[in-house]
Coordinates of C-alpha atoms (C1' of nucleotides) in Angstrom, one line a residue:
Chain J
M1 CA 26.2 8.5 -31.8
P2 CA 26.1 11.1 -29.1
K3 CA 26.9 10.0 -25.6
A4 CA 23.8 9.5 -23.4
K5 CA 23.3 12.1 -20.8
I6 CA 22.0 9.6 -18.3
S7 CA 21.9 5.9 -18.0
R8 CA 19.3 3.4 -16.7
S9 CA 21.3 2.6 -13.6
Q10 CA 21.9 6.2 -12.9
I11 CA 18.2 6.8 -12.9
I12 CA 17.6 4.0 -10.5
Q13 CA 20.3 5.3 -8.1
T14 CA 19.0 8.8 -8.2
S15 CA 15.5 7.4 -7.8
L16 CA 16.5 5.6 -4.6
A17 CA 18.1 8.8 -3.3
T18 CA 15.1 10.8 -4.2
L19 CA 12.8 8.3 -2.5
A20 CA 14.8 8.5 0.6
E21 CA 14.0 12.1 0.9
C22 CA 10.2 11.5 0.5
R23 CA 8.1 11.2 3.6
T24 CA 5.7 8.9 1.8
L25 CA 6.0 6.7 -1.2
D26 CA 3.4 8.7 -3.1
Q27 CA 5.4 11.9 -2.7
F28 CA 8.0 10.2 -4.9
S29 CA 7.4 11.4 -8.5
M30 CA 9.0 11.1 -12.0
R31 CA 9.3 14.8 -12.1
K32 CA 11.3 15.0 -8.9
V33 CA 13.7 12.4 -10.2
A34 CA 14.0 14.3 -13.4
A35 CA 14.7 17.5 -11.6
T36 CA 17.4 15.9 -9.5
L37 CA 19.0 14.6 -12.7
K38 CA 18.6 18.0 -14.4
V39 CA 16.7 16.4 -17.2
D40 CA 13.3 16.9 -18.6
A41 CA 10.7 14.6 -17.0
S42 CA 9.8 13.2 -20.5
T43 CA 13.4 12.0 -20.9
L44 CA 12.7 9.3 -18.3
Y45 CA 10.2 7.7 -20.6
W46 CA 12.8 6.9 -23.1
H47 CA 14.6 4.8 -20.4
F48 CA 11.5 3.4 -18.7
E49 CA 8.2 2.5 -20.0
N50 CA 6.4 4.1 -17.2
K51 CA 6.5 4.9 -13.5
Q52 CA 5.7 1.3 -12.5
A53 CA 8.6 0.0 -14.5
L54 CA 10.9 2.4 -12.6
L55 CA 9.5 1.2 -9.3
Q56 CA 10.1 -2.4 -10.3
A57 CA 13.7 -1.6 -11.1
M58 CA 14.2 0.1 -7.8
A59 CA 12.7 -2.9 -5.9
D60 CA 15.1 -5.2 -7.8
E61 CA 18.0 -3.1 -6.9
I62 CA 17.1 -3.3 -3.3
A63 CA 16.4 -7.0 -3.4
S64 CA 19.7 -7.7 -5.0
Q65 CA 21.4 -6.6 -1.8
I66 CA 19.9 -9.6 0.1
T67 CA 22.5 -12.3 0.5
F68 CA 21.8 -16.0 1.2
P69 CA 22.7 -17.8 4.4
D70 CA 25.1 -20.7 4.9
N71 CA 23.2 -23.7 3.7
Q72 CA 25.1 -26.1 6.1
R73 CA 23.0 -25.0 9.0
D74 CA 19.6 -26.4 9.9
W75 CA 16.5 -24.9 8.3
Q76 CA 15.4 -22.8 11.3
T77 CA 18.8 -21.1 11.4
Q78 CA 18.9 -20.6 7.7
L79 CA 15.4 -19.2 7.6
T80 CA 16.0 -16.9 10.6
Q81 CA 19.3 -15.6 9.1
L82 CA 17.8 -15.0 5.7
F83 CA 14.8 -13.0 7.1
R84 CA 17.1 -11.1 9.4
T85 CA 19.0 -10.0 6.3
I86 CA 15.8 -9.1 4.5
F87 CA 14.7 -7.1 7.6
A88 CA 18.0 -5.2 7.6
V89 CA 17.8 -4.4 3.9
Y90 CA 14.2 -3.3 4.1
T91 CA 14.9 -1.0 7.1
A92 CA 18.0 0.4 5.4
H93 CA 16.0 1.7 2.5
P94 CA 13.1 3.9 3.3
H95 CA 9.8 2.6 1.9
A96 CA 11.5 -0.6 0.7
A97 CA 8.7 -2.7 2.2
E98 CA 6.0 -0.6 0.5
L99 CA 7.9 -0.8 -2.8
M100 CA 7.9 -4.6 -2.6
L101 CA 4.2 -4.6 -1.9
E102 CA 3.3 -2.3 -4.7
T103 CA 5.5 -4.2 -7.2
I104 CA 5.3 -7.5 -8.9
P105 CA 8.3 -9.9 -8.3
A106 CA 9.0 -10.3 -12.1
S107 CA 12.8 -10.3 -11.9
K108 CA 15.2 -13.1 -11.6
T109 CA 16.6 -11.6 -8.4
R110 CA 13.3 -11.6 -6.5
L111 CA 12.1 -14.9 -7.9
T112 CA 15.3 -16.6 -7.1
L113 CA 15.1 -15.2 -3.5
M114 CA 11.6 -16.6 -3.2
D115 CA 12.7 -19.9 -4.7
H116 CA 15.5 -20.1 -2.2
I117 CA 13.3 -19.6 0.8
M118 CA 11.0 -22.3 -0.4
A119 CA 14.0 -24.6 -1.1
I120 CA 15.1 -24.3 2.5
L121 CA 11.7 -25.4 3.7
V122 CA 11.2 -28.2 1.1
T123 CA 14.7 -29.6 1.9
A124 CA 13.7 -29.6 5.5
G125 CA 10.8 -31.9 4.6
F126 CA 7.9 -29.6 4.2
S127 CA 5.6 -29.9 1.2
E128 CA 5.6 -27.3 -1.5
T129 CA 2.3 -26.1 -0.3
E130 CA 3.5 -25.7 3.3
A131 CA 6.6 -24.0 2.1
N132 CA 4.7 -21.5 0.0
E133 CA 2.3 -20.8 2.9
A134 CA 5.1 -20.3 5.3
M135 CA 7.0 -18.0 3.0
T136 CA 4.1 -15.7 2.2
T137 CA 3.0 -15.6 5.8
I138 CA 6.5 -14.5 7.0
D139 CA 6.8 -12.1 4.1
F140 CA 3.5 -10.4 4.7
F141 CA 4.2 -10.3 8.4
L142 CA 7.5 -8.6 7.9
T143 CA 6.2 -6.2 5.2
G144 CA 3.2 -5.2 7.3
L145 CA 5.3 -4.7 10.5
I146 CA 7.8 -2.5 8.8
I147 CA 5.2 -0.3 7.0
D148 CA 3.3 0.1 10.2
L149 CA 6.3 1.0 12.3
T150 CA 7.9 3.4 9.9
R151 CA 4.5 5.2 9.6
E152 CA 4.3 5.7 13.3
Q153 CA 7.9 6.8 13.6
Q154 CA 7.4 9.5 11.0
F155 CA 4.4 10.9 12.8
R156 CA 6.4 11.2 16.0
S157 CA 9.3 13.1 14.3
E158 CA 7.6 15.4 11.9
I159 CA 4.9 17.9 12.6
N160 CA 5.9 20.3 9.8
S161 CA 3.5 19.5 7.0
K162 CA -0.3 19.6 7.5
Q163 CA -0.6 16.1 6.3
A164 CA 1.8 14.8 8.9
A165 CA 0.0 16.8 11.6
Y166 CA -3.3 15.2 10.7
L167 CA -1.9 11.7 10.9
H168 CA -0.2 12.6 14.2
D169 CA -3.6 13.6 15.5
Q170 CA -5.0 10.3 14.4
V171 CA -2.4 8.4 16.4
Q172 CA -3.2 10.6 19.4
K173 CA -6.9 9.9 18.9
M174 CA -6.2 6.2 18.8
H175 CA -4.5 6.4 22.2
Q176 CA -7.3 8.5 23.6
I177 CA -10.1 6.2 22.5
T178 CA -8.2 3.2 23.7
H179 CA -7.9 4.8 27.1
D180 CA -11.4 6.2 27.4
A181 CA -13.2 3.0 26.2
K182 CA -11.0 1.0 28.6
L183 CA -9.8 -1.3 25.9
N184 CA -7.3 -2.9 28.2
H185 CA -5.8 -5.3 25.7
M186 CA -5.3 -2.6 23.1
Q187 CA -3.6 -0.5 25.8
A188 CA -1.2 -3.3 26.5
A189 CA -0.6 -3.6 22.8
V190 CA 0.2 0.0 22.5
Q191 CA 2.6 -0.1 25.4
F192 CA 4.2 -3.2 24.0
R193 CA 4.8 -1.4 20.7
N194 CA 6.3 1.6 22.5
T195 CA 8.8 -0.3 24.5
Y196 CA 9.9 -2.9 22.0
T197 CA 12.0 -1.9 19.0
A198 CA 11.0 -2.9 15.5
K199 CA 13.8 -5.5 15.5
Q200 CA 12.5 -7.1 18.7
Q201 CA 9.0 -7.3 17.4
F202 CA 10.3 -8.8 14.3
E203 CA 12.3 -11.5 16.1
V204 CA 9.4 -12.4 18.4
G205 CA 7.0 -12.7 15.4
L206 CA 9.4 -14.7 13.3
K207 CA 9.9 -17.1 16.2
L208 CA 6.2 -17.6 16.6
I209 CA 5.8 -18.6 13.0
I210 CA 8.8 -20.9 13.0
N211 CA 7.5 -22.5 16.1
G212 CA 4.3 -23.1 14.3
L213 CA 6.2 -24.8 11.4
L214 CA 8.1 -26.9 13.9
A215 CA 4.9 -28.0 15.5
S216 CA 3.2 -28.9 12.2
K217 CA 6.2 -31.1 11.3
S218 CA 5.9 -33.5 14.2
Chain D
M1 CA -30.8 27.3 8.1
P2 CA -30.9 25.9 4.6
K3 CA -31.1 22.1 4.3
A4 CA -27.8 20.5 3.5
K5 CA -27.5 19.2 0.0
I6 CA -25.5 16.2 1.1
S7 CA -24.7 14.6 4.5
R8 CA -21.5 13.0 5.8
S9 CA -22.9 9.5 5.6
Q10 CA -24.1 10.1 2.1
I11 CA -20.6 11.0 1.1
I12 CA -19.2 7.8 2.7
Q13 CA -21.8 5.7 0.9
T14 CA -21.1 7.3 -2.5
S15 CA -17.4 7.0 -1.8
L16 CA -17.6 3.3 -1.3
A17 CA -19.7 3.0 -4.5
T18 CA -17.2 5.1 -6.4
L19 CA -14.3 3.1 -5.0
A20 CA -16.0 -0.1 -6.2
E21 CA -15.7 1.1 -9.7
C22 CA -12.1 2.0 -9.5
R23 CA -9.6 -0.6 -10.6
T24 CA -7.0 0.6 -8.1
L25 CA -7.2 2.5 -4.9
D26 CA -5.3 5.4 -6.3
Q27 CA -7.8 5.9 -9.1
F28 CA -10.2 6.8 -6.3
S29 CA -10.4 10.6 -6.1
M30 CA -12.3 13.3 -4.3
R31 CA -13.2 14.8 -7.6
K32 CA -14.8 11.6 -8.7
V33 CA -16.9 11.3 -5.6
A34 CA -18.0 14.9 -6.0
A35 CA -18.9 14.3 -9.6
T36 CA -21.1 11.4 -8.6
L37 CA -22.7 13.5 -5.9
K38 CA -23.2 16.3 -8.4
V39 CA -21.4 18.7 -6.1
D40 CA -18.3 20.7 -6.5
A41 CA -15.1 18.9 -5.3
S42 CA -14.4 21.7 -2.8
T43 CA -17.7 21.0 -1.0
L44 CA -16.3 17.7 0.3
Y45 CA -13.8 19.7 2.3
W46 CA -16.5 21.2 4.4
H47 CA -17.6 17.7 5.5
F48 CA -14.1 16.1 5.7
E49 CA -10.9 17.7 6.7
N50 CA -9.0 16.0 3.8
K51 CA -8.9 12.9 1.7
Q52 CA -7.3 10.8 4.4
A53 CA -10.2 11.6 6.7
L54 CA -12.6 10.4 4.1
L55 CA -10.6 7.2 3.7
Q56 CA -10.7 6.6 7.4
A57 CA -14.4 7.0 7.5
M58 CA -14.8 4.5 4.7
A59 CA -12.6 2.1 6.5
D60 CA -14.7 2.5 9.6
E61 CA -17.8 1.9 7.7
I62 CA -16.5 -1.4 6.4
A63 CA -15.1 -2.4 9.7
S64 CA -18.5 -1.8 11.4
Q65 CA -19.9 -4.7 9.3
I66 CA -17.7 -7.2 11.2
T67 CA -19.6 -9.1 13.8
F68 CA -18.2 -10.9 16.8
P69 CA -18.4 -14.7 17.3
D70 CA -20.2 -16.7 20.0
N71 CA -17.9 -16.3 23.0
Q72 CA -19.0 -19.7 24.5
R73 CA -16.8 -21.6 22.0
D74 CA -13.2 -22.4 22.5
W75 CA -10.6 -19.8 21.4
Q76 CA -9.5 -21.5 18.2
T77 CA -13.1 -21.6 17.0
Q78 CA -13.8 -18.0 18.0
L79 CA -10.6 -16.8 16.3
T80 CA -11.3 -18.8 13.1
Q81 CA -14.9 -17.6 13.0
L82 CA -13.9 -14.0 13.6
F83 CA -11.3 -13.9 10.9
R84 CA -13.6 -15.8 8.5
T85 CA -16.0 -12.9 8.9
I86 CA -13.2 -10.3 8.4
F87 CA -12.1 -12.2 5.3
A88 CA -15.7 -12.1 4.0
V89 CA -16.1 -8.5 4.7
Y90 CA -12.8 -7.6 3.1
T91 CA -13.5 -9.5 -0.1
A92 CA -17.0 -8.1 -0.3
H93 CA -15.6 -4.5 -0.6
P94 CA -13.1 -4.0 -3.3
H95 CA -9.8 -2.6 -2.0
A96 CA -11.0 -2.9 1.6
A97 CA -7.7 -4.5 2.6
E98 CA -5.7 -1.8 1.0
L99 CA -7.9 0.8 2.7
M100 CA -7.2 -0.8 6.2
L101 CA -3.4 -0.8 5.4
E102 CA -3.4 2.9 4.4
T103 CA -5.4 4.0 7.3
I104 CA -4.9 4.4 11.0
P105 CA -7.3 2.4 13.3
A106 CA -8.3 5.5 15.2
S107 CA -12.0 4.7 15.6
K108 CA -13.8 3.0 18.4
T109 CA -15.1 0.3 15.9
R110 CA -11.7 -0.7 14.8
L111 CA -10.0 -0.5 18.2
T112 CA -12.8 -2.5 19.8
L113 CA -12.4 -5.2 17.2
M114 CA -8.6 -5.4 17.8
D115 CA -9.3 -5.5 21.5
H116 CA -11.7 -8.3 21.1
I117 CA -9.3 -10.4 19.1
M118 CA -6.7 -10.0 21.8
A119 CA -9.3 -10.7 24.5
I120 CA -10.1 -14.0 23.0
L121 CA -6.4 -14.9 23.2
V122 CA -5.7 -13.5 26.6
T123 CA -8.8 -15.3 28.0
A124 CA -7.4 -18.5 26.5
G125 CA -4.2 -18.1 28.6
F126 CA -1.9 -16.2 26.3
S127 CA 0.1 -13.3 27.5
E128 CA -0.7 -9.8 26.2
T129 CA 2.5 -9.9 24.2
E130 CA 1.6 -13.2 22.6
A131 CA -1.9 -12.0 21.8
N132 CA -0.6 -8.9 20.2
E133 CA 1.9 -10.8 18.1
A134 CA -0.7 -13.3 17.0
M135 CA -3.2 -10.7 16.1
T136 CA -0.8 -8.6 14.0
T137 CA 0.6 -11.7 12.3
I138 CA -2.8 -12.9 11.2
D139 CA -3.9 -9.5 10.2
F140 CA -0.9 -8.8 8.0
F141 CA -1.1 -12.3 6.5
L142 CA -4.8 -11.7 5.7
T143 CA -4.3 -8.2 4.3
G144 CA -1.3 -9.2 2.2
L145 CA -3.1 -12.2 0.8
I146 CA -6.1 -10.3 -0.3
I147 CA -4.2 -7.4 -1.8
D148 CA -2.0 -9.9 -3.7
L149 CA -4.8 -12.0 -5.0
T150 CA -7.1 -9.2 -6.1
R151 CA -4.2 -7.6 -8.0
E152 CA -3.6 -10.8 -10.0
Q153 CA -7.3 -11.3 -10.6
Q154 CA -7.6 -7.8 -12.1
F155 CA -4.7 -8.4 -14.5
R156 CA -6.4 -11.5 -15.7
S157 CA -9.7 -9.8 -16.4
E158 CA -8.7 -6.4 -17.8
I159 CA -6.4 -5.7 -20.7
N160 CA -8.2 -2.4 -21.6
S161 CA -6.1 0.2 -20.1
K162 CA -2.4 0.5 -20.8
Q163 CA -1.5 0.3 -17.2
A164 CA -3.3 -3.0 -16.7
A165 CA -1.6 -4.3 -19.9
Y166 CA 1.7 -3.5 -18.5
L167 CA 1.0 -5.3 -15.2
H168 CA -0.4 -8.2 -17.1
D169 CA 2.9 -8.4 -19.0
Q170 CA 4.8 -8.4 -15.7
V171 CA 2.8 -11.4 -14.5
Q172 CA 3.6 -13.2 -17.7
K173 CA 7.2 -12.3 -17.4
M174 CA 7.2 -13.7 -13.8
H175 CA 6.0 -17.0 -15.1
Q176 CA 8.5 -17.0 -17.9
I177 CA 11.5 -16.4 -15.7
T178 CA 10.3 -18.9 -13.2
H179 CA 10.2 -21.5 -16.0
D180 CA 13.4 -20.5 -17.8
A181 CA 15.5 -20.4 -14.7
K182 CA 14.0 -23.6 -13.5
L183 CA 12.9 -22.3 -10.2
N184 CA 11.0 -25.4 -9.3
H185 CA 9.7 -24.4 -6.0
M186 CA 8.4 -21.1 -7.4
Q187 CA 6.8 -23.0 -10.2
A188 CA 5.0 -25.1 -7.6
A189 CA 4.0 -22.0 -5.8
V190 CA 2.5 -20.4 -8.9
Q191 CA 0.6 -23.6 -9.6
F192 CA -0.6 -23.7 -6.1
R193 CA -1.9 -20.2 -6.4
N194 CA -3.7 -21.0 -9.6
T195 CA -5.5 -24.0 -8.4
Y196 CA -6.4 -22.9 -4.9
T197 CA -9.1 -20.2 -4.3
A198 CA -8.3 -17.2 -2.1
K199 CA -10.6 -18.7 0.5
Q200 CA -8.7 -21.9 0.6
Q201 CA -5.3 -20.2 0.8
F202 CA -6.7 -18.1 3.7
E203 CA -7.9 -21.2 5.5
V204 CA -4.7 -23.0 5.2
G205 CA -2.6 -20.0 6.3
L206 CA -4.8 -19.3 9.3
K207 CA -4.6 -22.9 10.4
L208 CA -0.8 -22.8 10.3
I209 CA -0.7 -19.7 12.5
I210 CA -3.3 -21.2 15.0
N211 CA -1.3 -24.4 15.1
G212 CA 1.7 -22.4 15.9
L213 CA -0.2 -20.7 18.7
L214 CA -1.4 -24.1 20.0
A215 CA 2.2 -25.4 20.0
S216 CA 3.5 -22.4 21.9
K217 CA 0.9 -23.0 24.6
S218 CA 1.9 -26.4 25.6
Chain P
dA1 C1' 20.0 7.0 -30.2
dC2 C1' 18.7 10.1 -26.9
dC3 C1' 16.6 14.4 -25.3
dT4 C1' 13.2 18.6 -25.1
dG5 C1' 8.9 21.5 -24.9
dA6 C1' 4.6 21.9 -24.9
dA7 C1' 0.4 19.9 -24.1
dC8 C1' -3.4 16.9 -22.1
dA9 C1' -6.0 15.1 -18.6
dC10 C1' -5.8 14.5 -14.4
dC11 C1' -4.9 15.3 -9.0
dG12 C1' -5.7 17.5 -3.6
dT13 C1' -6.4 21.6 -1.4
dT14 C1' -7.5 26.5 -0.3
dC15 C1' -10.2 30.5 0.0
dA16 C1' -12.8 34.4 -1.1
dA17 C1' -17.4 34.8 -2.2
dG18 C1' -22.0 33.5 -2.5
dT19 C1' -26.8 31.8 -0.3
Chain K
dA1 C1' -24.4 26.4 7.9
dC2 C1' -23.4 24.9 3.6
dC3 C1' -21.8 25.4 -1.1
dT4 C1' -19.4 27.3 -5.5
dG5 C1' -15.6 28.9 -8.7
dA6 C1' -11.4 29.9 -9.6
dA7 C1' -7.0 29.3 -8.6
dC8 C1' -2.5 27.0 -7.1
dA9 C1' 0.8 23.7 -7.2
dC10 C1' 1.3 19.5 -8.3
dC11 C1' 0.9 14.7 -11.0
dG12 C1' 1.9 10.7 -15.2
dT13 C1' 2.2 10.4 -19.9
dT14 C1' 2.5 11.4 -25.0
dC15 C1' 4.4 13.1 -29.1
dA16 C1' 6.1 16.0 -32.5
dA17 C1' 10.3 18.0 -33.0
dG18 C1' 15.1 18.7 -32.2
dT19 C1' 20.4 17.0 -32.1

DNA sequence: ACCTGAACACCGTTCAAGT
DNA sequence: ACCTGAACACCGTTCAAGT
């Protein structure tokens, strides 16, 4: 029994490191991970069924870093704290939000997390239906926000590659059209996005949804 | 001046038809579009700068089918009607939601639409900030919902390809873990998703957010 | 049990050359 | 102005063969 050159968890760690150096999720490839590990690409297929399986494992690894809030506090506080943690974890790992979106929550870690979010709401007196709706709404909001913002940030920083240059032009064009067509509300929106940080936008959106929940309760 | 074999709009139409036959967005390729048009793949690059540009054009084409609601009605009705139209248009075109997510709204069509949504809210008395938050929240919710649901639907219908089979297994596994670990709230969530249609889930989520807006107003 | 090499069937994109 | 062919540098995945 010869010692294995690489382990499953080693692949996951290296994959996350490799992903961190990719500008977009689809630049992440099995071949790049293999190259970093100094292993043939086909070797990875002994450890993982396919690329999707590796992505799922990476998503789980990230999700496992999310900790649960103190359950003595009221539901608004618990929910806010928990989603703040999720926000922090997602922003700490490049492309984490996209990874979650492209991946099925078929692990105990992720399912337990979702169950916990719903538990907070159900314990607070919401129905299962309301809890499910609230959870997915917040989750999609959070995921969408992060994906959108990281995209724009990358355009601002990198003009090296042709692809980045094209996308940068599109952002410029967006501002141009907004200005020329006198779309005043969009102009306000753009300015709003430029002055607020991602964290601030997250807080304000989360508050809106929680307020909505509060209202539906009474 | 020889007559052009193909036109820009012809490419866009064929692309949408080609996309409709792809099970996932990343199965959509320039080469497939070219093959359908009986043209060399490189020809497309005379009409479009790159793949991203074609995707943007496709997204615009879809977005142009969204009509605005009667502006005599109150803001809740207008907002609900408009997003119902968006929901209908997104579900009519396979992968439309993903297309919107992967693409920058750098066209007059899409920017005007966004401006209109904000205008409804600002006219109703919300601040630009609140309007922007509400718009993005609803948009992300809608996009996320559609992407999630279409994914699951595809798994249920197709077991042909190996890729689909793997994802189908993951969905199974998700149910299994949920059951075994007694994640009761998740179980309720799964059941909820199985009995409700996409449209119903959309309606209920939209109502929640609008109620939140109503509450924040008073 | 774990890994390699070569191969297959794909991609997006470029560019000289054709009409 | 519009299109082609060939080429480049990539992909994910499989599978017989090695240790």
